[in-house]
Coordinates of C-alpha atoms and ligand atoms in Angstrom, one line a residue:
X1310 CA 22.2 151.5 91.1
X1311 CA 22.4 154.2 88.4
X1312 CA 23.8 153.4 85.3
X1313 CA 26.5 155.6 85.8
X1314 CA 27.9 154.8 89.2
X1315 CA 27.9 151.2 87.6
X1316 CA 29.7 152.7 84.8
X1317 CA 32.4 154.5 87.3
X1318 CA 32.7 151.3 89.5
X1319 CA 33.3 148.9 86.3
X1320 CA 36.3 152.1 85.1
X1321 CA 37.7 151.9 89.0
X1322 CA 37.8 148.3 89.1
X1323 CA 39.7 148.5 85.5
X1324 CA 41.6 151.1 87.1
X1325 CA 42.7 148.7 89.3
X1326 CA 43.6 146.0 87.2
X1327 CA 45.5 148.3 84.8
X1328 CA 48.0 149.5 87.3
X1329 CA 48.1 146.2 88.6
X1330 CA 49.4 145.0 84.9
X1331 CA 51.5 148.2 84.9
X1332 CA 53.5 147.1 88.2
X1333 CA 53.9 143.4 87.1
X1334 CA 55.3 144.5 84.0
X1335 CA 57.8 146.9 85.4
X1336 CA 58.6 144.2 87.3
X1337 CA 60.3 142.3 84.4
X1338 CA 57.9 139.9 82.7
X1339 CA 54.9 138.5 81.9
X1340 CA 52.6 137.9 85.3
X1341 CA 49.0 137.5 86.3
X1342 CA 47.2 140.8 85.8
X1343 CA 45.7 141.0 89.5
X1344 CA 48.4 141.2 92.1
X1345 CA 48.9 137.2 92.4
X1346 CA 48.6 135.5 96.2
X1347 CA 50.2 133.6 97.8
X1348 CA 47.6 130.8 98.3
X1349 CA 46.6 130.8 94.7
X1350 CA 49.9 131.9 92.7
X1351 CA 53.0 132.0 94.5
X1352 CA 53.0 128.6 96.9
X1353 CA 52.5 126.2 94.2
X1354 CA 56.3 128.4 92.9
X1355 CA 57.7 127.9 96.1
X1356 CA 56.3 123.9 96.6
X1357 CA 58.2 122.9 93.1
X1358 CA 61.8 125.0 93.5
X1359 CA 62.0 126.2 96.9
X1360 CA 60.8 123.8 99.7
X1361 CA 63.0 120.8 99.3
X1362 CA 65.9 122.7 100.5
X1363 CA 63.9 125.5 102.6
X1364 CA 61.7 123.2 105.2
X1365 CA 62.5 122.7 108.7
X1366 CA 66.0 120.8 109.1
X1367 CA 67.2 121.5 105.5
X1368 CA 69.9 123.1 104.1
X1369 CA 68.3 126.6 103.5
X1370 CA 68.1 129.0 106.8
X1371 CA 64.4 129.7 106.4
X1372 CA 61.4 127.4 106.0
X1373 CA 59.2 128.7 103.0
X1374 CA 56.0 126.1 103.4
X1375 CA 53.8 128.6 104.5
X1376 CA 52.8 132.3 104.2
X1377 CA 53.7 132.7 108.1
X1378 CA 56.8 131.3 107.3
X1379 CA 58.0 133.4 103.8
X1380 CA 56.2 136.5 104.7
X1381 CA 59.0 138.0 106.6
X1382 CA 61.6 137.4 103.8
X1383 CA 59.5 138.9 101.3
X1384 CA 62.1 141.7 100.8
X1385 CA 65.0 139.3 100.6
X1386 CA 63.1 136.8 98.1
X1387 CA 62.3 139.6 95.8
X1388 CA 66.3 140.8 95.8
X1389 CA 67.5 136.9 95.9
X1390 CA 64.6 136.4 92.8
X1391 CA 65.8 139.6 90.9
X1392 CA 69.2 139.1 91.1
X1393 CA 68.9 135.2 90.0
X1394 CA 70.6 134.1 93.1
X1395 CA 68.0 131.8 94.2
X1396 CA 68.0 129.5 93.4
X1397 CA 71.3 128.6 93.3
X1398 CA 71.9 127.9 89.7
X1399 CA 76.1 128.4 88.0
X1400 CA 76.4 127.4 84.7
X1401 CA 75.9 130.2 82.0
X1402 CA 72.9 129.3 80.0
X1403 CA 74.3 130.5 77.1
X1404 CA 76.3 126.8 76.8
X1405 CA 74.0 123.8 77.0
X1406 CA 71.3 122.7 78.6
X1407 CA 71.0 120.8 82.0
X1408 CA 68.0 118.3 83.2
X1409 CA 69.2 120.2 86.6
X1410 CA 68.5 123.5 86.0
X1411 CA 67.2 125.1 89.0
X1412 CA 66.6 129.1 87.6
X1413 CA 63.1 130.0 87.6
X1414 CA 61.1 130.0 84.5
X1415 CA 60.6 134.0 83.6
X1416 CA 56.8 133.5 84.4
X1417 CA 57.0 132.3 87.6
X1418 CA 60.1 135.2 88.6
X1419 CA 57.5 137.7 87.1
X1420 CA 54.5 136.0 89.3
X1421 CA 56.9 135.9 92.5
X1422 CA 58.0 139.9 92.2
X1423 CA 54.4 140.7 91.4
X1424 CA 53.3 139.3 94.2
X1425 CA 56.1 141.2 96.1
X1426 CA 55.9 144.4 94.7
X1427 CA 52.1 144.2 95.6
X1428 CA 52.1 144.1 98.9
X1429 CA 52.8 140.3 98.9
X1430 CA 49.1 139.4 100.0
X1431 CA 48.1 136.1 101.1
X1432 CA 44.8 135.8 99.3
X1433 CA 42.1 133.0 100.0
X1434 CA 43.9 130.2 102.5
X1435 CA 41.3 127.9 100.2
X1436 CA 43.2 128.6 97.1
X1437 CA 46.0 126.7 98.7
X1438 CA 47.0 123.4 96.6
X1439 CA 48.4 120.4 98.8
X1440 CA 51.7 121.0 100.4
X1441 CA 54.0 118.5 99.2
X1442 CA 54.8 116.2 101.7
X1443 CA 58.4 114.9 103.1
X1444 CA 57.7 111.1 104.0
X1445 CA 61.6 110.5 105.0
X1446 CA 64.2 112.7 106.1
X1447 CA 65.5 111.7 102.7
X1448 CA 65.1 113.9 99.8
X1449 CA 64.9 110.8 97.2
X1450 CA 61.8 109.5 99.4
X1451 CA 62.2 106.4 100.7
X1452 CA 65.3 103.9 99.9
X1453 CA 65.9 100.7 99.0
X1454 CA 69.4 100.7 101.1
X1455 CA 71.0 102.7 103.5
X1456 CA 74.9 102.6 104.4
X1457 CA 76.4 103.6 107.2
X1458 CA 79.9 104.3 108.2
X1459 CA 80.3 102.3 111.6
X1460 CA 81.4 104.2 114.1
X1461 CA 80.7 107.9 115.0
X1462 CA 84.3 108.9 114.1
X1463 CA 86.1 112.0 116.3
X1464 CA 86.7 115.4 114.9
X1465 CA 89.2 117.7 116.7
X1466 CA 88.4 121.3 117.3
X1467 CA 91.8 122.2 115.3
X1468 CA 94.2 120.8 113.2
X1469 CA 94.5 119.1 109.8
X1470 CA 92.7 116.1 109.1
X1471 CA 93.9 114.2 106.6
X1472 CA 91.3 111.5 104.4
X1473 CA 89.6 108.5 106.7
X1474 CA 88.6 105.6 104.8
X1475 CA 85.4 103.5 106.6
X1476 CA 85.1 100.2 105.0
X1477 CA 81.2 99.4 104.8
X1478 CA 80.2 95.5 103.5
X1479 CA 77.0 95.7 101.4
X1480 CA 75.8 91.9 102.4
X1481 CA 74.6 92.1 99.1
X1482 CA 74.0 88.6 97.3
X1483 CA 73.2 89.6 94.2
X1484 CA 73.9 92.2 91.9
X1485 CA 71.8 95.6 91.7
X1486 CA 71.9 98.6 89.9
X1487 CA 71.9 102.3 91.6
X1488 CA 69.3 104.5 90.0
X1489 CA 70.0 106.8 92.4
X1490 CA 72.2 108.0 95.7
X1491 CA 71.8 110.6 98.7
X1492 CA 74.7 111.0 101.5
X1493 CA 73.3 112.6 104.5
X1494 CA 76.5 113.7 106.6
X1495 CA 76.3 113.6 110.6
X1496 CA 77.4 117.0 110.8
X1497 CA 77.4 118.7 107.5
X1498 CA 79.3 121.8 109.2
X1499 CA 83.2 119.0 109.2
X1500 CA 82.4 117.8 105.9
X1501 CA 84.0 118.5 102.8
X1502 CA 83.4 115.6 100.4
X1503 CA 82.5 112.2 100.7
X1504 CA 83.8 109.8 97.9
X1505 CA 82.3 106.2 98.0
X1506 CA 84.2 103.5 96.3
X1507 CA 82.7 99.9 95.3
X1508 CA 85.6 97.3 95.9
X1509 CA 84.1 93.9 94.0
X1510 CA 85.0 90.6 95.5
X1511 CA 86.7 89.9 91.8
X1512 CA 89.0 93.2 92.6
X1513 CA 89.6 91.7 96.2
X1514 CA 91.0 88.0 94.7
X1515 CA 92.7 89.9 92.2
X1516 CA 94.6 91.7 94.5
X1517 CA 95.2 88.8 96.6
X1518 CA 96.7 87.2 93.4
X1519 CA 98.9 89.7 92.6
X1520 CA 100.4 90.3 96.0
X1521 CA 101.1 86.2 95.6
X1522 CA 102.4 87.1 92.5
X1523 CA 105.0 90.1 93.9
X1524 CA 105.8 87.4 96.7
X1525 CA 106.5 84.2 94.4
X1526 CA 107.7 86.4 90.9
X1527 CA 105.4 84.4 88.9
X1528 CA 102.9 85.7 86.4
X1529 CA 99.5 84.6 86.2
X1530 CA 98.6 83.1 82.5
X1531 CA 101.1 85.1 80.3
X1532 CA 100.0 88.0 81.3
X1533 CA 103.3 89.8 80.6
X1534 CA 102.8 88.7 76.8
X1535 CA 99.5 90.3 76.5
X1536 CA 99.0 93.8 75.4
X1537 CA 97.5 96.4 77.8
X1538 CA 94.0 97.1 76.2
X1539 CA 93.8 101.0 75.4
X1540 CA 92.2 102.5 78.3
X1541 CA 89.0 104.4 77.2
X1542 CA 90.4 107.9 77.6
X1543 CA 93.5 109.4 78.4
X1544 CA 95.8 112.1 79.7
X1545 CA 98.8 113.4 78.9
X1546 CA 101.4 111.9 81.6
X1547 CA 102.6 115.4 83.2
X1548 CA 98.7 116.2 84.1
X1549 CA 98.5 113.0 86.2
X1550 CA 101.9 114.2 88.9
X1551 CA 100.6 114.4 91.9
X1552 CA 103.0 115.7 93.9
X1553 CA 104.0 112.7 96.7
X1554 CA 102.8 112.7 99.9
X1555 CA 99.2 113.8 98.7
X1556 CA 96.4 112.1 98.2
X1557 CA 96.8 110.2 95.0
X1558 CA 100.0 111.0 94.9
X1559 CA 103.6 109.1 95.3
X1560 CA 104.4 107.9 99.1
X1561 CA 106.6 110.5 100.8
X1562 CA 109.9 108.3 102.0
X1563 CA 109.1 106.4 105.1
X1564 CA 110.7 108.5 107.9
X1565 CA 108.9 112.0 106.4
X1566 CA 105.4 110.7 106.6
X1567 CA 103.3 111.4 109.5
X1568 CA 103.0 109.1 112.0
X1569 CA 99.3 107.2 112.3
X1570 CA 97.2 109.1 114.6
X1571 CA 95.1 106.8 117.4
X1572 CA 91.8 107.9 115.1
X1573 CA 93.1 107.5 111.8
X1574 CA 91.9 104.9 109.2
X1575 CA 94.2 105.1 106.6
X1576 CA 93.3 103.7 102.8
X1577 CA 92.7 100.4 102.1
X1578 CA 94.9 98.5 99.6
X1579 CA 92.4 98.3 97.0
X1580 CA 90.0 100.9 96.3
X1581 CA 87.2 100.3 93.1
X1582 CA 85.6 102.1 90.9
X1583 CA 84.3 105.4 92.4
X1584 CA 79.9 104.9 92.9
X1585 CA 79.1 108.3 93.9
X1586 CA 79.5 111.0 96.2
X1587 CA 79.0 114.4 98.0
X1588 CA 80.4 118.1 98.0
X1589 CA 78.5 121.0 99.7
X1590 CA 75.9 122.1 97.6
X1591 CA 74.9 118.1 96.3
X1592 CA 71.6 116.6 97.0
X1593 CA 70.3 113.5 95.2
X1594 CA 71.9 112.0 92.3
X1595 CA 69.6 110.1 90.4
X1596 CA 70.8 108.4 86.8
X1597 CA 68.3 108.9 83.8
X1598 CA 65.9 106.0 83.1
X1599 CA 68.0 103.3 81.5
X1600 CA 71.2 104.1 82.7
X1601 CA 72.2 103.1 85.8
X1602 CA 75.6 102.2 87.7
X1603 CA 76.6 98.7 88.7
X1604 CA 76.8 97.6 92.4
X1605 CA 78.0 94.1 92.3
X1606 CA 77.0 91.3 94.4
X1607 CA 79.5 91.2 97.4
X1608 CA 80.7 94.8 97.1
X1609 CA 82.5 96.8 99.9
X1610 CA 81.6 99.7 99.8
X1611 CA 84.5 102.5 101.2
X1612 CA 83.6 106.1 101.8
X1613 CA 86.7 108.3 101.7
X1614 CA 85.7 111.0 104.2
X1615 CA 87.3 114.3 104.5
X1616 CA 86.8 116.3 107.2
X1617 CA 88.1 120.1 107.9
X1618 CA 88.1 121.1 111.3
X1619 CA 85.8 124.0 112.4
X1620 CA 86.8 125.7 116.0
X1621 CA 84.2 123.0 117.4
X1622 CA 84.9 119.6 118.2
X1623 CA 82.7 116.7 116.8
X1624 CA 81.7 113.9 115.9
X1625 CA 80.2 112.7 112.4
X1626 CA 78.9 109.6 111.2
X1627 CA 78.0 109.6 107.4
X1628 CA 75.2 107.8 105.6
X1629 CA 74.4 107.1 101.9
X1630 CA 70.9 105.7 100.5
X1631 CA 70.2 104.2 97.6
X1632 CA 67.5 103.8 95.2
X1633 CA 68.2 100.6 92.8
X1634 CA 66.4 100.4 89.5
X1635 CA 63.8 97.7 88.8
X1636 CA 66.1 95.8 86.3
X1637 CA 69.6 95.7 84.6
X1638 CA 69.8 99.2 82.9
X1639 CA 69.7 99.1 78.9
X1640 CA 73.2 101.3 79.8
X1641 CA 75.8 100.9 82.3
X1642 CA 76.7 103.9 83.5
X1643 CA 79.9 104.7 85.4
X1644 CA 81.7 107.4 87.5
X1645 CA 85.1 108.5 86.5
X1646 CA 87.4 111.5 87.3
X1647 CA 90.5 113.7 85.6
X1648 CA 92.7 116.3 86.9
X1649 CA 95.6 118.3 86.9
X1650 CA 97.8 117.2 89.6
X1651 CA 101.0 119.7 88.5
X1652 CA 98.9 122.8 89.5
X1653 CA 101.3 126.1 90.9
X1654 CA 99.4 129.0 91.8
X1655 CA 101.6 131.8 92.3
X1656 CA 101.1 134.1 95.2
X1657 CA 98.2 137.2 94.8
X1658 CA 97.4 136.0 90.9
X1659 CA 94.5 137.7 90.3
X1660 CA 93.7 135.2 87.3
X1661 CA 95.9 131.7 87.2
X1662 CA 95.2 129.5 84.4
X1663 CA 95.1 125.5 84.7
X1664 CA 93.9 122.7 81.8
X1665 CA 93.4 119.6 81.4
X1666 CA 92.4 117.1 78.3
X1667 CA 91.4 114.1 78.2
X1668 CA 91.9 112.4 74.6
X1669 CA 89.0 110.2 74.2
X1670 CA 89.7 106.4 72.8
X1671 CA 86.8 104.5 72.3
X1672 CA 83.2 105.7 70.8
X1673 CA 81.1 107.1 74.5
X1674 CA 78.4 109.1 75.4
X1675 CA 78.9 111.8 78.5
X1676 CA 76.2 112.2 80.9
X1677 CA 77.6 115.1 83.4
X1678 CA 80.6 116.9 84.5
X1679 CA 80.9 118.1 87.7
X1680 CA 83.8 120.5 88.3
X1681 CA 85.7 120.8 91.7
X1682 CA 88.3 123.1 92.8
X1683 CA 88.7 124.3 96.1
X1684 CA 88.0 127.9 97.6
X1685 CA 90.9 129.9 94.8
X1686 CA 89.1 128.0 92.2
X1687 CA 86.1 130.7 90.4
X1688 CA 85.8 129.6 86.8
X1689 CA 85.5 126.9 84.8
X1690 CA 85.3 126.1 81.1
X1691 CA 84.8 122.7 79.1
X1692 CA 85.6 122.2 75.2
X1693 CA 85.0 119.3 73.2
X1694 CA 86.7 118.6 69.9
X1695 CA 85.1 116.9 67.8
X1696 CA 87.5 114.6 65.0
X1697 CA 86.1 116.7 62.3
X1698 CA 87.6 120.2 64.1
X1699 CA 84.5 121.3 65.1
X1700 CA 84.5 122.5 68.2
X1701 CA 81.7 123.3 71.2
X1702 CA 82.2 124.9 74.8
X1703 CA 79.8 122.2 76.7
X1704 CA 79.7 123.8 80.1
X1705 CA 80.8 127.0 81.2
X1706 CA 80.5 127.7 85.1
X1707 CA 81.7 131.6 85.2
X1708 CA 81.4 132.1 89.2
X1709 CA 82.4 129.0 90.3
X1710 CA 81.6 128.5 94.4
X1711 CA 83.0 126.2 96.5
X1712 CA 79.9 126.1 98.5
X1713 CA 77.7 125.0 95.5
X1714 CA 79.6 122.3 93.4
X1715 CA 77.4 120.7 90.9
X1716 CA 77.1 117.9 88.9
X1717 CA 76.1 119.1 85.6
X1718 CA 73.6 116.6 83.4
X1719 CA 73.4 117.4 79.9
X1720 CA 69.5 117.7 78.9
X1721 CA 71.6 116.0 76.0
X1722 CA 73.9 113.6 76.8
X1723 CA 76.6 114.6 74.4
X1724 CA 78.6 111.5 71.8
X1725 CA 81.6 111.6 71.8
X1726 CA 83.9 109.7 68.7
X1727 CA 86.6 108.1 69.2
X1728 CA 89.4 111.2 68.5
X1729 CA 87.6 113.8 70.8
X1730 CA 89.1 115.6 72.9
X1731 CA 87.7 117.3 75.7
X1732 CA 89.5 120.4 77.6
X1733 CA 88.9 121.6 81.2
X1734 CA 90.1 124.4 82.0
X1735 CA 89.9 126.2 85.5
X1736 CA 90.8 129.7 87.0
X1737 CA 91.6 130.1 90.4
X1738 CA 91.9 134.1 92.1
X1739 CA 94.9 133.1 94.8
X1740 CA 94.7 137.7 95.4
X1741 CA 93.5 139.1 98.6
X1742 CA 90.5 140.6 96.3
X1743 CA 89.2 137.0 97.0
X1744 CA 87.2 137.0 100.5
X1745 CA 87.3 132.8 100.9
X1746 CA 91.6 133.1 100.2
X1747 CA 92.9 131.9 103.8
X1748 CA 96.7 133.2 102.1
X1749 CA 97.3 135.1 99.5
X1750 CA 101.0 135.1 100.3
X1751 CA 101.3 131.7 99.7
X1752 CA 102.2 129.6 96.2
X1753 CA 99.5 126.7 96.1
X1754 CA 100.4 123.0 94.8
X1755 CA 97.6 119.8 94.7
X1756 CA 96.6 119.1 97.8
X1757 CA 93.7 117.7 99.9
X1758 CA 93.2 120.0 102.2
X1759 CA 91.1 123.3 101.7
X1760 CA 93.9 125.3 101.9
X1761 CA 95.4 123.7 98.7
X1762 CA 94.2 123.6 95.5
X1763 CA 92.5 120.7 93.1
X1764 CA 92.0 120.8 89.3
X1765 CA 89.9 117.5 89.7
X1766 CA 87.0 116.9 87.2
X1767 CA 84.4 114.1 88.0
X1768 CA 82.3 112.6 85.2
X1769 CA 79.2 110.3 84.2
X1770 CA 80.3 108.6 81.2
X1771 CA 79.3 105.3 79.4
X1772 CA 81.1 103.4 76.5
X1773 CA 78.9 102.7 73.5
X1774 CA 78.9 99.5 71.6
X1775 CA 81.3 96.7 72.6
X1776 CA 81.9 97.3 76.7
X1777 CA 85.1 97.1 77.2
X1778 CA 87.2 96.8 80.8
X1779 CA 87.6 100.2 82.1
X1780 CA 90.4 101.6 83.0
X1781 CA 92.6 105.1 83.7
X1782 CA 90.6 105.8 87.7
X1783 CA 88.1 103.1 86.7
X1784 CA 90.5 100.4 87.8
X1785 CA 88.5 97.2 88.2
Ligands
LIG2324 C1 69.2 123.7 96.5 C2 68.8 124.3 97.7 C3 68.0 125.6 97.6 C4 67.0 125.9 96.8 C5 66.3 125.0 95.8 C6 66.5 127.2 97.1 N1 67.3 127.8 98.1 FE1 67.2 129.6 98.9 N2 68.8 129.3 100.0 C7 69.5 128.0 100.1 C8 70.6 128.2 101.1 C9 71.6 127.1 101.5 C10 70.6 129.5 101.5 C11 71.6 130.2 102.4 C12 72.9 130.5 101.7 C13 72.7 131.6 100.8 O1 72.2 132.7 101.2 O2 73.1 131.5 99.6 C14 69.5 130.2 100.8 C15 69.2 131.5 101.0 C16 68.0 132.1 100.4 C17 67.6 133.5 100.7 C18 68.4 134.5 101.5 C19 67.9 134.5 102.9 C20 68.5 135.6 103.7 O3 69.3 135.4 104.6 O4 68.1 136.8 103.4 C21 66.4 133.6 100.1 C22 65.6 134.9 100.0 C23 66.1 132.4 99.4 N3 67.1 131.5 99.6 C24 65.0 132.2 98.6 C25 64.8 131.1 97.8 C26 63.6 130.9 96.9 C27 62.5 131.9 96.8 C28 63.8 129.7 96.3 C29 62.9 129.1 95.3 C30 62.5 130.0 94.2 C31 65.0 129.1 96.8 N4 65.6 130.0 97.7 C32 65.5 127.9 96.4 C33 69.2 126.9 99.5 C34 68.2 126.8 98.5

């Protein structure tokens, strides 16, 4: 070979990688200079932030484990990627940080469009690293427990469902701790939530005592001369109206409630603290090392289903599994919620306002915030104020979807002093500019259904120094 055609082949080939840079730049980042592969560059992307939910028999419509499988969505990735759609990721970065971020780093969106842009080649199948592997059909790998309602409970085609409660015993004879949890509904396509409740045997005796107590008109121990202890946080008493005959809400006089249908399982007397739960868009919930929530010896566990009739009739019967941690957590974490029950949406507001504030009593440290409205709701906003009158937005979710509800997990869980305050507030687009509105003609009030609305705020919180007896939803 002359010098010179070796000269000219060495230009091409930097020809080559030149324009190569020059399209993965225009792409929008930082990339590999060569057009990556997907063997060498763009599965081990797709293994860590795409396959848990897009694999056969998961949430996602298309499998994306193998080049077969994502080549003919290359088009669609590269939009989904561009746009910052996928995946699925609603907080605004500009307020906090979140352990559960799912956005792509910039490199590896760069790296993905490159790949796209270039003709989205496979490269050398032997550059492939292991594909990760799903032992269970549960995401959290395998668990220590599994619950499961009892029955495989009747859905209608039609009609308005309104909460089943499925009481569950746990056998358990000694305590444990849940590190983490993962409902799997029986069909996902009737469920709206799941809430689990843990009912102690302490809270069962106590309740036995006190209905003695309503019988006979005594009072056990003086407890009429003892103070109430101040409830950890608070809020203010017209936030908590529920209107009655809704879930949470005051009874509706006994000859306007519905009658029991055969397949209804109405609440139990005594609920418990809430353990966990599920909303479209949940996976696993697993509690940072050291903190962990309490599942006593003896529980009951009771899963407040609620199901919204699709067109289809079915059946559906839910599971949770559990992951306990090793040893008694150095902190007790625990699950609580806050709302605003006196919600009115007007008819066809574009932009209705609601907040809600809880004042915070005793010294604790929050560990997430998950926001839930229903299909009106499409922003939320949380403030905390600090005793000192500073002031921090925490979480700000500015398209909120009903479909995707997230618990939030601060990268730092935040303090907060006794004196705090922090404000939720939530807007909700009741217009017919909002596609999921099923009537924009109508006023909306608190309700269960999906056709109502919610300003309902769950929340990972634990109290720091002395524990004291929780109260206000964390009734033991
Ligand atoms: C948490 C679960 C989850 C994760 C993680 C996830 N997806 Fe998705 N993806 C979904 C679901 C559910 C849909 C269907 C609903 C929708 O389109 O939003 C979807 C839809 C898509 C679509 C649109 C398909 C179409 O119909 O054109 C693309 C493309 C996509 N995902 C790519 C990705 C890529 C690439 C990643 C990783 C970088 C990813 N997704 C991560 C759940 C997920």
């Amino acid at each position: 070979m002359t010098r010179k055609i070796a000269a000219a082949i060495a230009l091409c080939a930097l020809a080559v990688v030149v324009s190569a840079r020059v399209s993965a730049q225009s792409a929008g980042g930082r990339a590999p200079a060569a057009t990556p592969t997907f063997s060498k560059d763009v599965a081990p992307i797709l293994y860590k932030n795409c396959t848990n939910c897009h694999r056969p028999g998961e949430v996602a419509p298309m499998s994306l484990l193998t080049f077969k499988d994502a080549r003919p969505w290359v088009k669609s990735i590269s939009t989904r990627i561009s746009a910052g759609t996928m995946p699925p990721w609603h907080a605004d970065p500009a307020h906090g940080e979140f352990l559960n971020d799912r956005r792509l780093s910039d490199r590896d969106k760069a790296t993905i469009l490159a790949w796209a842009n270039g003709g989205a080649p496979e490269g050398n199948p032997s550059d492939l690293p292991a594909a990760p592997t799903y032992v269970t059909e549960w995401l959290m790998g395998q668990p220590d427990a599994i619950f499961s309602m009892p029955e495989d409970y009747p859905i209608p085609a039609t009609g308005e469902i309104p909460y089943e409660y499925f009481e569950i015993p746990t056998n358990l004879t000694e305590d444990k701790w849940v590190q983490s949890l993962e409902v799997r509904a029986g069909d996902p396509a009737v469920l709206h939530h799941v809430i689990v409740y843990a009912r102690t045997p302490a809270m069962e005796a106590a309740m036995k005592t006190a209905a003695a107590a309503m019988l006979t008109g005594a009072r056990p121990n003086g407890a009429q001369d003892r103070p109430r202890p101040t409830p950890p946080f608070s809020l203010p008493e017209e936030m908590t109206k529920i209107p009655a005959g809704q879930t949470g809400g005051r009874p509706l006089p006994p000859d306007q409630r519905k009658p029991l249908g055969p397949n209804d399982r109405p609440a139990p007397r005594a609920m418990g603290p809430m353990l966990g739960g599920f909303a479209p868009g949940q996976f696993v919930r697993t509690y940072q090392d050291g903190t962990a929530i309490k599942l006593a010896a003896g529980t009951t566990l009771i899963f407040q289903m609620h199901y919204t009739a699709t067109g289809k009739a079915t059946k559906d019967r839910t599971r949770i599994a559990v992951k306990y941690a090793p040893r008694a957590p150095q902190t007790e974490v625990r699950l609580a919620s806050f709302i605003n029950g006196s919600l009115h949406i007007p008819a066809g507001d574009p932009n209705y306002r609601v907040d809600s504030e809880l004042t915070i009593n005793q010294p604790m440290t929050l560990w997430s915030l998950l926001p839930h409205t229903h299909v009106r709701g499409k922003r939320w906003e949380y403030t905390v104020t600090y005793p000192d009158g500073r002031s921090d937005i925490v979480l700000s979710v500015p398209h909120y979807d009903f479909n995707w509800q997230t618990d939030y997990i601060f990268k730092q869980p935040l303090k907060l002093p006794a004196g705090s305050k922090l404000h939720a507030t939530a807007w909700y687009d009741n217009s017919p500019a909002n596609k999921s509105n099923p009537d924009p003609k109508k006023d909306v009030w608190w309700g269960d259904q999906t056709w109502e609305e919610m300003m309902f705020t769950s929340m990972i919180f634990s109290l720091d120094g002395a524990q004291t007896p929780p109260t206000a939803g964390q009734e033991k």
